[in-house]
Coordinates of C-alpha atoms and ligand atoms in Angstrom, one line a residue:
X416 CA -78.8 14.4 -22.4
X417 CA -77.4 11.3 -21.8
X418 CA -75.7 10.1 -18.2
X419 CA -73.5 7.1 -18.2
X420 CA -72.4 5.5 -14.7
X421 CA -69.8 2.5 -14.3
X422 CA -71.1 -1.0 -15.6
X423 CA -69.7 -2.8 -18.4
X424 CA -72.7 -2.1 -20.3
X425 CA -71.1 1.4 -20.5
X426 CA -70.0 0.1 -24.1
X427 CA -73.9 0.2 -25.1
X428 CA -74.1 3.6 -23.8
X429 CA -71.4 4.6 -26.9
X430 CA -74.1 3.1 -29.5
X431 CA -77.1 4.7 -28.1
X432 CA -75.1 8.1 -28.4
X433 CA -73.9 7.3 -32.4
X434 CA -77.9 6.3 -32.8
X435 CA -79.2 8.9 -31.2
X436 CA -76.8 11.4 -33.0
X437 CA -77.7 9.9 -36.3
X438 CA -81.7 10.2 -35.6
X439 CA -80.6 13.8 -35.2
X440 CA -80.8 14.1 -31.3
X441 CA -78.3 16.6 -29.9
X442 CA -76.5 14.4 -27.3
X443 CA -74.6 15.8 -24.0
X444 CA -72.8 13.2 -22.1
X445 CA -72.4 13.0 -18.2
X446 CA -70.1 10.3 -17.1
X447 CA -69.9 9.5 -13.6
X448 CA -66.5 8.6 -11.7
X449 CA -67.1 4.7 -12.4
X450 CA -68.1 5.4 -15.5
X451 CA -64.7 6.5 -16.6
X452 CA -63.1 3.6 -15.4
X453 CA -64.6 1.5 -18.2
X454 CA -64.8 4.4 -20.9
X455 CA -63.8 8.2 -21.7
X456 CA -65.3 11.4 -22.4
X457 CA -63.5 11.6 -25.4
X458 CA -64.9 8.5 -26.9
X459 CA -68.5 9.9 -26.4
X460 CA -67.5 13.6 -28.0
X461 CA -66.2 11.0 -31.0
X462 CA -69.5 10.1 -31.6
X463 CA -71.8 13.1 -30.6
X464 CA -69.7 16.0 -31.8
X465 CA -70.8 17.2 -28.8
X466 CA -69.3 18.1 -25.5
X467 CA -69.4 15.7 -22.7
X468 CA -68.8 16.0 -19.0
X469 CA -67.1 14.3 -16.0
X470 CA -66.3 15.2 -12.8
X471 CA -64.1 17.6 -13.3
X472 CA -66.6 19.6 -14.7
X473 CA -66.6 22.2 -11.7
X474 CA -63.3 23.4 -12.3
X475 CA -64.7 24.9 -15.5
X476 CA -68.6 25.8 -15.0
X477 CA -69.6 26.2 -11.3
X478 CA -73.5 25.6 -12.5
X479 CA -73.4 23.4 -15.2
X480 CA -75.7 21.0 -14.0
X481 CA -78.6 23.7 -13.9
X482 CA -78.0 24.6 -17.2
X483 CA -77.7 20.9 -18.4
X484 CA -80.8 20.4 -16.6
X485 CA -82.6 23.0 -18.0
X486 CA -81.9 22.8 -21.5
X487 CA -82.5 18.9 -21.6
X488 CA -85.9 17.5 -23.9
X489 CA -84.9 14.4 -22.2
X490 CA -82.4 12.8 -19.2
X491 CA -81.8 9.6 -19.9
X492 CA -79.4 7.5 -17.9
X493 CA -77.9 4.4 -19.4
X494 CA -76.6 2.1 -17.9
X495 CA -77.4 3.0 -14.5
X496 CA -76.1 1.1 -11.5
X497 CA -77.7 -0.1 -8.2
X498 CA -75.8 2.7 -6.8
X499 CA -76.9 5.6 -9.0
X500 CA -80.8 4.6 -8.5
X501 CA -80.6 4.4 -4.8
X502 CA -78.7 7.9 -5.1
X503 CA -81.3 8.9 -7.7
X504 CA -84.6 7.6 -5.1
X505 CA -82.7 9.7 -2.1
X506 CA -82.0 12.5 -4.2
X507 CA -78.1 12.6 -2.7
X508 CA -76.3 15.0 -5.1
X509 CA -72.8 13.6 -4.4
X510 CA -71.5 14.0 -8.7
X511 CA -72.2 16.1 -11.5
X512 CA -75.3 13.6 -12.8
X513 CA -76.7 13.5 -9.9
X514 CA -76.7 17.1 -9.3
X515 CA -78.2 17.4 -12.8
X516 CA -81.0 15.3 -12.2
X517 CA -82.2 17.2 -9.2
X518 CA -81.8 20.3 -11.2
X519 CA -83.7 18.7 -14.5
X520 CA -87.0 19.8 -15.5
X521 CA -87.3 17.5 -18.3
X522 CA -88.8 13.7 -18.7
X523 CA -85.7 10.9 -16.8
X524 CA -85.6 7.5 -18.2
X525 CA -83.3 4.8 -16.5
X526 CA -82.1 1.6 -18.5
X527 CA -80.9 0.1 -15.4
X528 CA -78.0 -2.6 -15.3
X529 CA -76.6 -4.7 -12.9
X530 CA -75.7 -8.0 -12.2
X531 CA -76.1 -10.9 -9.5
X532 CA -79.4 -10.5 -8.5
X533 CA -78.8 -7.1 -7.6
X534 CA -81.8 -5.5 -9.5
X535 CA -84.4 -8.0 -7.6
X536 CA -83.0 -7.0 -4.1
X537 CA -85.8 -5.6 -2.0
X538 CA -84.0 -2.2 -1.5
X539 CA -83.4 -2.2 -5.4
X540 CA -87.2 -2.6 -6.2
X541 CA -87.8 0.2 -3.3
X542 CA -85.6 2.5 -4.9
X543 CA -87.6 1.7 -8.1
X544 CA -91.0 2.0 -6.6
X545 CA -90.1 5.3 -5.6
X546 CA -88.4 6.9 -8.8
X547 CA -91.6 5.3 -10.6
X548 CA -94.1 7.5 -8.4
X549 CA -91.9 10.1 -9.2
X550 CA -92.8 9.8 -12.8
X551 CA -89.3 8.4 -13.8
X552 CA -89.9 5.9 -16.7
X553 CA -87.4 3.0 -17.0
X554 CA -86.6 0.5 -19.8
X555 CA -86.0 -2.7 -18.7
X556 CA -83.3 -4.1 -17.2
X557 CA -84.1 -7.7 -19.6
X558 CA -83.1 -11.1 -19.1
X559 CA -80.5 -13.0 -20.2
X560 CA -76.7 -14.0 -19.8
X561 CA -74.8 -11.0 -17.3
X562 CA -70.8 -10.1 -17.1
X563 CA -70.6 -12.6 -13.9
X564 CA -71.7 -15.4 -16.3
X565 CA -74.7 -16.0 -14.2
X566 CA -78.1 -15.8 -16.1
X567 CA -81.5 -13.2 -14.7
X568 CA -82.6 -9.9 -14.7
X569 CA -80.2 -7.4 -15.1
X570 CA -79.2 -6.6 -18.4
X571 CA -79.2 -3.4 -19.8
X572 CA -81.7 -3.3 -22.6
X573 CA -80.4 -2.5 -26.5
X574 CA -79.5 0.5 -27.7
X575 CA -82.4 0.1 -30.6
X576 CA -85.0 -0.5 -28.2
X577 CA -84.0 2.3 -25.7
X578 CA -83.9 4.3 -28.7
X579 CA -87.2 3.6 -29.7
X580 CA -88.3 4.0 -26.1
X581 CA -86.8 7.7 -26.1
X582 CA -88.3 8.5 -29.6
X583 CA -91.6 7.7 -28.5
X584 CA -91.3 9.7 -25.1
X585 CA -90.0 12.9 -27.2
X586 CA -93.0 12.3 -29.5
X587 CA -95.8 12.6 -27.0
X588 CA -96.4 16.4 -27.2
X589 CA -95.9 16.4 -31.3
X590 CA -98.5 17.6 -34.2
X591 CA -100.0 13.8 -34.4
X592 CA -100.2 13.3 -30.9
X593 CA -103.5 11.4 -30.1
X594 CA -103.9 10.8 -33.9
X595 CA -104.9 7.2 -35.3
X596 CA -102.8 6.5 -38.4
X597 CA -102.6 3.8 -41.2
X598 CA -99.7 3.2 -43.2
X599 CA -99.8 0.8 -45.8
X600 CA -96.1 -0.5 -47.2
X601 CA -94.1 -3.0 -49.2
X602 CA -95.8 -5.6 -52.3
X603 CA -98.4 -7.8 -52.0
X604 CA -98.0 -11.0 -53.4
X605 CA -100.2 -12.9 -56.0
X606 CA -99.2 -16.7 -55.8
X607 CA -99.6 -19.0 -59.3
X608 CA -99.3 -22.0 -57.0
X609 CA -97.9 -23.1 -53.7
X610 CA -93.7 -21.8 -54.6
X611 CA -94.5 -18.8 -57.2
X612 CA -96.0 -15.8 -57.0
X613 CA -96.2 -12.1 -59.4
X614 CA -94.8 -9.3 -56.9
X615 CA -92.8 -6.6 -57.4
X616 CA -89.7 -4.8 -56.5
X617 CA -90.9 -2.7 -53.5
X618 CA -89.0 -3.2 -50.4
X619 CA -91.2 -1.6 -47.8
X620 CA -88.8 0.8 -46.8
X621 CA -90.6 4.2 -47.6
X622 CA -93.8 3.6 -45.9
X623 CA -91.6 2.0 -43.0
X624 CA -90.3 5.2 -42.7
X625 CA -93.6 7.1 -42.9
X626 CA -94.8 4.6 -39.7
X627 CA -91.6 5.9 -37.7
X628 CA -92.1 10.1 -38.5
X629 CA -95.7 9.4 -37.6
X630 CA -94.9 7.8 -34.6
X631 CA -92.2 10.7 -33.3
X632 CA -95.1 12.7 -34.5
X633 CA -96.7 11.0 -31.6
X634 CA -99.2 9.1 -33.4
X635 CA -100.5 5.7 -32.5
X636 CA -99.5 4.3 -35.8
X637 CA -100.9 0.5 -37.4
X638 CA -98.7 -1.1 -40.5
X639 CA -100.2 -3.3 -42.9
X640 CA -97.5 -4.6 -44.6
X641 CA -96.6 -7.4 -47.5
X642 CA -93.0 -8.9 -47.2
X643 CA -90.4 -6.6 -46.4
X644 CA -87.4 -6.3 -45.6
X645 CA -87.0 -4.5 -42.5
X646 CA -89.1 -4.4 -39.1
X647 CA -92.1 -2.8 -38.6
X648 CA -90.7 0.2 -35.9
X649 CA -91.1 0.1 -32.2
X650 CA -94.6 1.5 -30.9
X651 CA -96.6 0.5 -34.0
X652 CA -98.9 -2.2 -34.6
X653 CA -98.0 -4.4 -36.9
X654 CA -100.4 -6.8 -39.8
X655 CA -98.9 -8.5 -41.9
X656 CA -100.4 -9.6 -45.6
X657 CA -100.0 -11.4 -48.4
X658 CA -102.2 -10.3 -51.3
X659 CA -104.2 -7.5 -52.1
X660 CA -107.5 -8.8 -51.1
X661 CA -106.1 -9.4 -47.7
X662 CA -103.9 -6.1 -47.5
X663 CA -107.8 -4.4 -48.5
X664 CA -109.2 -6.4 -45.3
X665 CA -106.5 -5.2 -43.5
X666 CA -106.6 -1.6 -44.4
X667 CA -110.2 -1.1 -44.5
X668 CA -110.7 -2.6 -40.8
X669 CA -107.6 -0.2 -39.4
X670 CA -108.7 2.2 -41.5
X671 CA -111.5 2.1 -39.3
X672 CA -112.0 6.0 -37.2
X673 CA -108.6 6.4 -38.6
X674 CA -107.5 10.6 -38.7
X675 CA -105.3 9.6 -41.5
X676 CA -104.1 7.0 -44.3
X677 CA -100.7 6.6 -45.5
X678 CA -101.5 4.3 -49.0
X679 CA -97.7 4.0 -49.6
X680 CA -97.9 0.4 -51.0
X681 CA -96.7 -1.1 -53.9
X682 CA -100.3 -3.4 -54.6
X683 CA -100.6 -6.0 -57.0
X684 CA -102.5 -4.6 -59.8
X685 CA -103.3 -8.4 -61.5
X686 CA -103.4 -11.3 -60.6
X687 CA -103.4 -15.2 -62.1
X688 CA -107.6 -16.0 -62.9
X689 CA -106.4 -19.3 -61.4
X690 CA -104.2 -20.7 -58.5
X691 CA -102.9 -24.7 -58.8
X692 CA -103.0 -25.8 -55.0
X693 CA -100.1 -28.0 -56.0
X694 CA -96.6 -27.2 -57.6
X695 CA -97.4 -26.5 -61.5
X696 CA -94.7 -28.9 -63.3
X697 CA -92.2 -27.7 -65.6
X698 CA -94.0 -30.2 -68.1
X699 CA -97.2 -28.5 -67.7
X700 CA -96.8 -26.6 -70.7
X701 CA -100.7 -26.6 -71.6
X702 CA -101.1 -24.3 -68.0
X703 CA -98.6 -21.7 -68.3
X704 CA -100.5 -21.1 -72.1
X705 CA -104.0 -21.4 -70.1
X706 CA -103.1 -18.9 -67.5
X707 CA -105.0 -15.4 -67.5
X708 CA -104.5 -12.4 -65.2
X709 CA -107.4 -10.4 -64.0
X710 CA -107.3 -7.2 -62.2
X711 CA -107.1 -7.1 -58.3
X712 CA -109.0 -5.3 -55.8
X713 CA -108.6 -1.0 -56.2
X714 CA -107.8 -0.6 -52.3
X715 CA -107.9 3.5 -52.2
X716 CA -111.0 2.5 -54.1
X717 CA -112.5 0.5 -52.1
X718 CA -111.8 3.0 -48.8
X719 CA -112.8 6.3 -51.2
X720 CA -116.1 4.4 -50.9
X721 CA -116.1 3.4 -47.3
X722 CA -115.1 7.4 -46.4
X723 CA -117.7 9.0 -48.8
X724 CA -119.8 7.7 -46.4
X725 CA -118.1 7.6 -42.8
X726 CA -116.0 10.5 -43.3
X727 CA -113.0 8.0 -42.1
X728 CA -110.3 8.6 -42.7
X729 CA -110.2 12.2 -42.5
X730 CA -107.1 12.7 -44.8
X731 CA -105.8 10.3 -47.0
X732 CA -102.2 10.2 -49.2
X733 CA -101.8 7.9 -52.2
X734 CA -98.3 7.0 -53.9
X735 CA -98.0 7.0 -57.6
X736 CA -95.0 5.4 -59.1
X737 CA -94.3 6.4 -62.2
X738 CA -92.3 6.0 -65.2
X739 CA -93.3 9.3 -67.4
X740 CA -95.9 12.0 -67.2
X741 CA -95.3 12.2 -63.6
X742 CA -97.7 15.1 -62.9
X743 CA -100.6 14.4 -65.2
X744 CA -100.6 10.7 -64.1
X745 CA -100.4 11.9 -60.7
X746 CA -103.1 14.2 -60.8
X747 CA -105.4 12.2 -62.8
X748 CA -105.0 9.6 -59.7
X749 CA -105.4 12.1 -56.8
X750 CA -108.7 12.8 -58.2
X751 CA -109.8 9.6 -59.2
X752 CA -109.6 8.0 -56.1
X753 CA -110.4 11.2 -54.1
X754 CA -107.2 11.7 -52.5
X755 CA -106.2 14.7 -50.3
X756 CA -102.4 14.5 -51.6
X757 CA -100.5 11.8 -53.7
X758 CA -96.9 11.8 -53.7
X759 CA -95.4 10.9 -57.0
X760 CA -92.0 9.3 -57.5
X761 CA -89.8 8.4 -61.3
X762 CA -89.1 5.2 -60.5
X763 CA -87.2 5.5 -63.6
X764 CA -84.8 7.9 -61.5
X765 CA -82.1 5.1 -60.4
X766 CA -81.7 7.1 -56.9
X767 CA -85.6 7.3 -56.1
X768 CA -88.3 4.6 -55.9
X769 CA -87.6 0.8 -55.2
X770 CA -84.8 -1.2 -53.4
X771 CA -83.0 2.5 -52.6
X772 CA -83.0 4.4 -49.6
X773 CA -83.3 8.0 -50.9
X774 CA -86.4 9.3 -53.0
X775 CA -87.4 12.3 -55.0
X776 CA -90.8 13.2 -54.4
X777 CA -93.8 15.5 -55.8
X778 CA -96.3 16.5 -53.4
X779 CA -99.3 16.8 -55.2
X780 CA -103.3 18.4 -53.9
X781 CA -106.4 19.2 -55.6
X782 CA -105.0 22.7 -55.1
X783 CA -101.4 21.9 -57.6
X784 CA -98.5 21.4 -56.3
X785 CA -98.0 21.1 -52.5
X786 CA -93.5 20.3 -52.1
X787 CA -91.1 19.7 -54.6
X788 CA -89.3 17.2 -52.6
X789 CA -85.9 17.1 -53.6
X790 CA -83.5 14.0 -53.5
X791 CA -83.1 12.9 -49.8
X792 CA -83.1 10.0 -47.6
X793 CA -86.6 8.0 -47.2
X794 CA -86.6 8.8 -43.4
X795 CA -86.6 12.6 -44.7
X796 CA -89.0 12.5 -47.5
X797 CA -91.4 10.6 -45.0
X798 CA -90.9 13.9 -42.5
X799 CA -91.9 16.2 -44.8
X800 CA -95.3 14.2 -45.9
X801 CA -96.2 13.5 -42.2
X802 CA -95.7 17.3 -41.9
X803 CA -98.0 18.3 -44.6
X804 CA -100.8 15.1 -43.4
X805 CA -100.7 16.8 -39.9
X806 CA -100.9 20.6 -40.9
X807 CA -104.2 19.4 -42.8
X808 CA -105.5 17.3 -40.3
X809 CA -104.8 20.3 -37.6
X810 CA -106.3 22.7 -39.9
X811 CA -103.2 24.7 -40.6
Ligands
LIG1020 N1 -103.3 1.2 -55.0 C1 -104.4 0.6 -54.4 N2 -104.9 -0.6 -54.9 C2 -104.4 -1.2 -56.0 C3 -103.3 -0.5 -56.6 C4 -102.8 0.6 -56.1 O1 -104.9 1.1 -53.4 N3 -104.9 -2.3 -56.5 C5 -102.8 2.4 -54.4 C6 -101.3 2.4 -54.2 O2 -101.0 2.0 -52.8 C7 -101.0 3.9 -54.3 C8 -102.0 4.4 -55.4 O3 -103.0 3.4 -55.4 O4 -101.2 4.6 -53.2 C9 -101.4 4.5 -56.8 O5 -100.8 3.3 -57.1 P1 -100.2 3.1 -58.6 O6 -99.7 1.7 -58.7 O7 -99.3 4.2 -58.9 O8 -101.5 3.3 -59.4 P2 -102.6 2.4 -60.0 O9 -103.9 2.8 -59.5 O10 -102.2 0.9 -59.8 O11 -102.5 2.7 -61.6 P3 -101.4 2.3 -62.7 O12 -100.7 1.1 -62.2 O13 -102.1 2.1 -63.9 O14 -100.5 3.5 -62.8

């Protein structure tokens, strides 16, 4: 449930509904009378499909607000004035979102936005204090440039990062919740000399997703990631690598007491026998004949070793891309490097693999087949496997 009151930032407050609608997040609106002043009910059913509410609300449903309240995962209010906290810390019940959030049962969190030094006023920060020892969480307000033109605290945070805030207060109760997990993503990167390099086409984008299921799985989630091409989510730790041999480092120290590995990155399987510290010239003809590859570090390897004897990580899923044989190849590497599943993709399919954002998966155990995962967005694909790594690790 999402309550708006009347700031400008009421605009932000229409984004955060369209990204919380599109993370799947069934999104009520309550707009306050101020609210409506900058913005409409309509504009907000636009974008949530969903119904939304304003004052007049009592007209139609004489206890809406307990049944708002009740039903809710999650009240969050964005923007919220000075006005609406001090209401909020006093518990006055004076419009339809405050009613509803003395009749909420659920988890409130308060982007608060105001300007002209309003948020730093002593009876601001006491309406805070109190709402906080109430166990109301809040997100921001951050810093910056505010509607009066004057510069300080007071803005209301972005929609991605209140987004991210809300995912990861959703996720605390969910099947990974206290769970340590590694997910490896994107290429590493083999350089010939100080401008080139042998790579590859992954974009990082799969095992990014991964990282943001586990986390609304509510697992503390690390990243060790090559270049890529989007951020590392909200909540996780990122490392960031270059080669294989540092992407092993990285893996192997995170991997660490770890409940669970995600190997989902494309690794450099060779790389040059020799590296010129200074830029090879077109005109060294004589080195580009000279150069070898030789075969990089085997990272599942190298932690198959580390866990025979630790036991860490307790489960661990490999990726296989593939071109042909899908299953045998698939299988034949699940066992070689001791995997609990491996999830293996046709790259060849031009709507699966690299640089796309959908992927066709086979879920593969020592057992056979685990999910035929049909052709679906990354962000889904990645649900199902986190799915499948926690029922194992929870012993169901
Ligand atoms: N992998 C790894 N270390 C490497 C190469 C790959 O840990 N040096 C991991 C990948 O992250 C993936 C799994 O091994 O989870 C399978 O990767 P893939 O490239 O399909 O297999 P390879 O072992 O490299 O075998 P091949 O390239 O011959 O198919």
């Amino acid at each position: 449930m999402l309550g708006v009151t009347g700031s400008i930032a009421c605009y932000k407050a229409v984004d955060l509904a369209s990204k919380l609608t599109q993370a799947g997040a069934e999104v009520d609106v309550i707009l306050t009378e101020g609210a409506r002043q900058f913005i409409t009910p309509l504009t907000f059913r636009s974008v949530t499909g969903r119904p939304s509410y304003d004052d007049m609300w009592s007209l139609a449903d004489h206890v809406k607000h307990v049944g708002l309240g009740e039903t809710a995962d999650l009240f969050v209010i964005a923007p919220a004035t000075a006005h609406t906290l001090a209401k909020l810390a006093h518990g006055l019940a004076d419009n339809l979102l405050t009613v509803t959030a003395l009749a909420a049962r659920c988890p409130i969190l308060i982007a608060p936005a105001m300007d002209g030094g309003m948020y730093e006023h002593p009876a601001t920060q006491a309406n805070v204090a109190t709402l906080c020892e109430r166990g109301v969480q809040f997100a921001g307000p951050a810093e910056g440039r505010m509607a009066s033109g004057l510069t300080g605290l007071g803005r209301m945070v972005e929609p991605g990062d209140l987004l991210a805030h809300i995912r990861q207060m959703l996720a605390k109760d969910g099947p990974l919740a206290g769970r340590k997990v590694v997910v490896s993503t994107g290429p590493t990167r083999e350089p010939l000399d100080p401008v080139r390099f042998i790579s590859n086409r992954s974009t990082g984008k799969q095992g990014l997703a991964v990282a943001q299921a586990a986390l609304d799985a509510g697992a503390e989630v690390t990243v060790v990631h090559g270049p890529i091409v989007e951020p590392v989510p909200f909540g996780a730790t990122a490392v960031s690598v270059q080669t294989t041999e540092e992407m092993g480092d990285a893996v192997l120290a995170a991997a660490k007491g770890a409940d669970a590995l995600f190997m989902v990155a494309a690794v450099a399987d060779f790389r040059p026998n020799a590296q010129s510290g200074q830029k090879i010239k077109k005109t060294d003809e004589q080195w580009g004949r000279a150069i070898g590859l030789e075969v990089t570090l085997d990272i599942l390897s190298a932690v198959k070793e580390r866990r025979d004897k630790s036991g860490y990580p307790r489960v661990v899923l490999g990726f296989a891309a593939e071109t042909h044989n899908a299953f045998e190849y698939g299988r034949d590497k699940l066992l070689r490097k001791g995997l609990n599943f491996i999830a293996v993709n046709d790259v060849m399919d031009e709507d699966a693999g690299f640089e796309v954002d959908t992927n066709k998966v086979l879920l593969l155990s020592s057992a056979g087949v685990v999910e035929e995962i049909p052709l679906q967005s990354k962000t889904a694909v990645a649900e199902r496997l986190v799915h499948h790594v926690a029922k194992s690790l929870n012993g169901n």
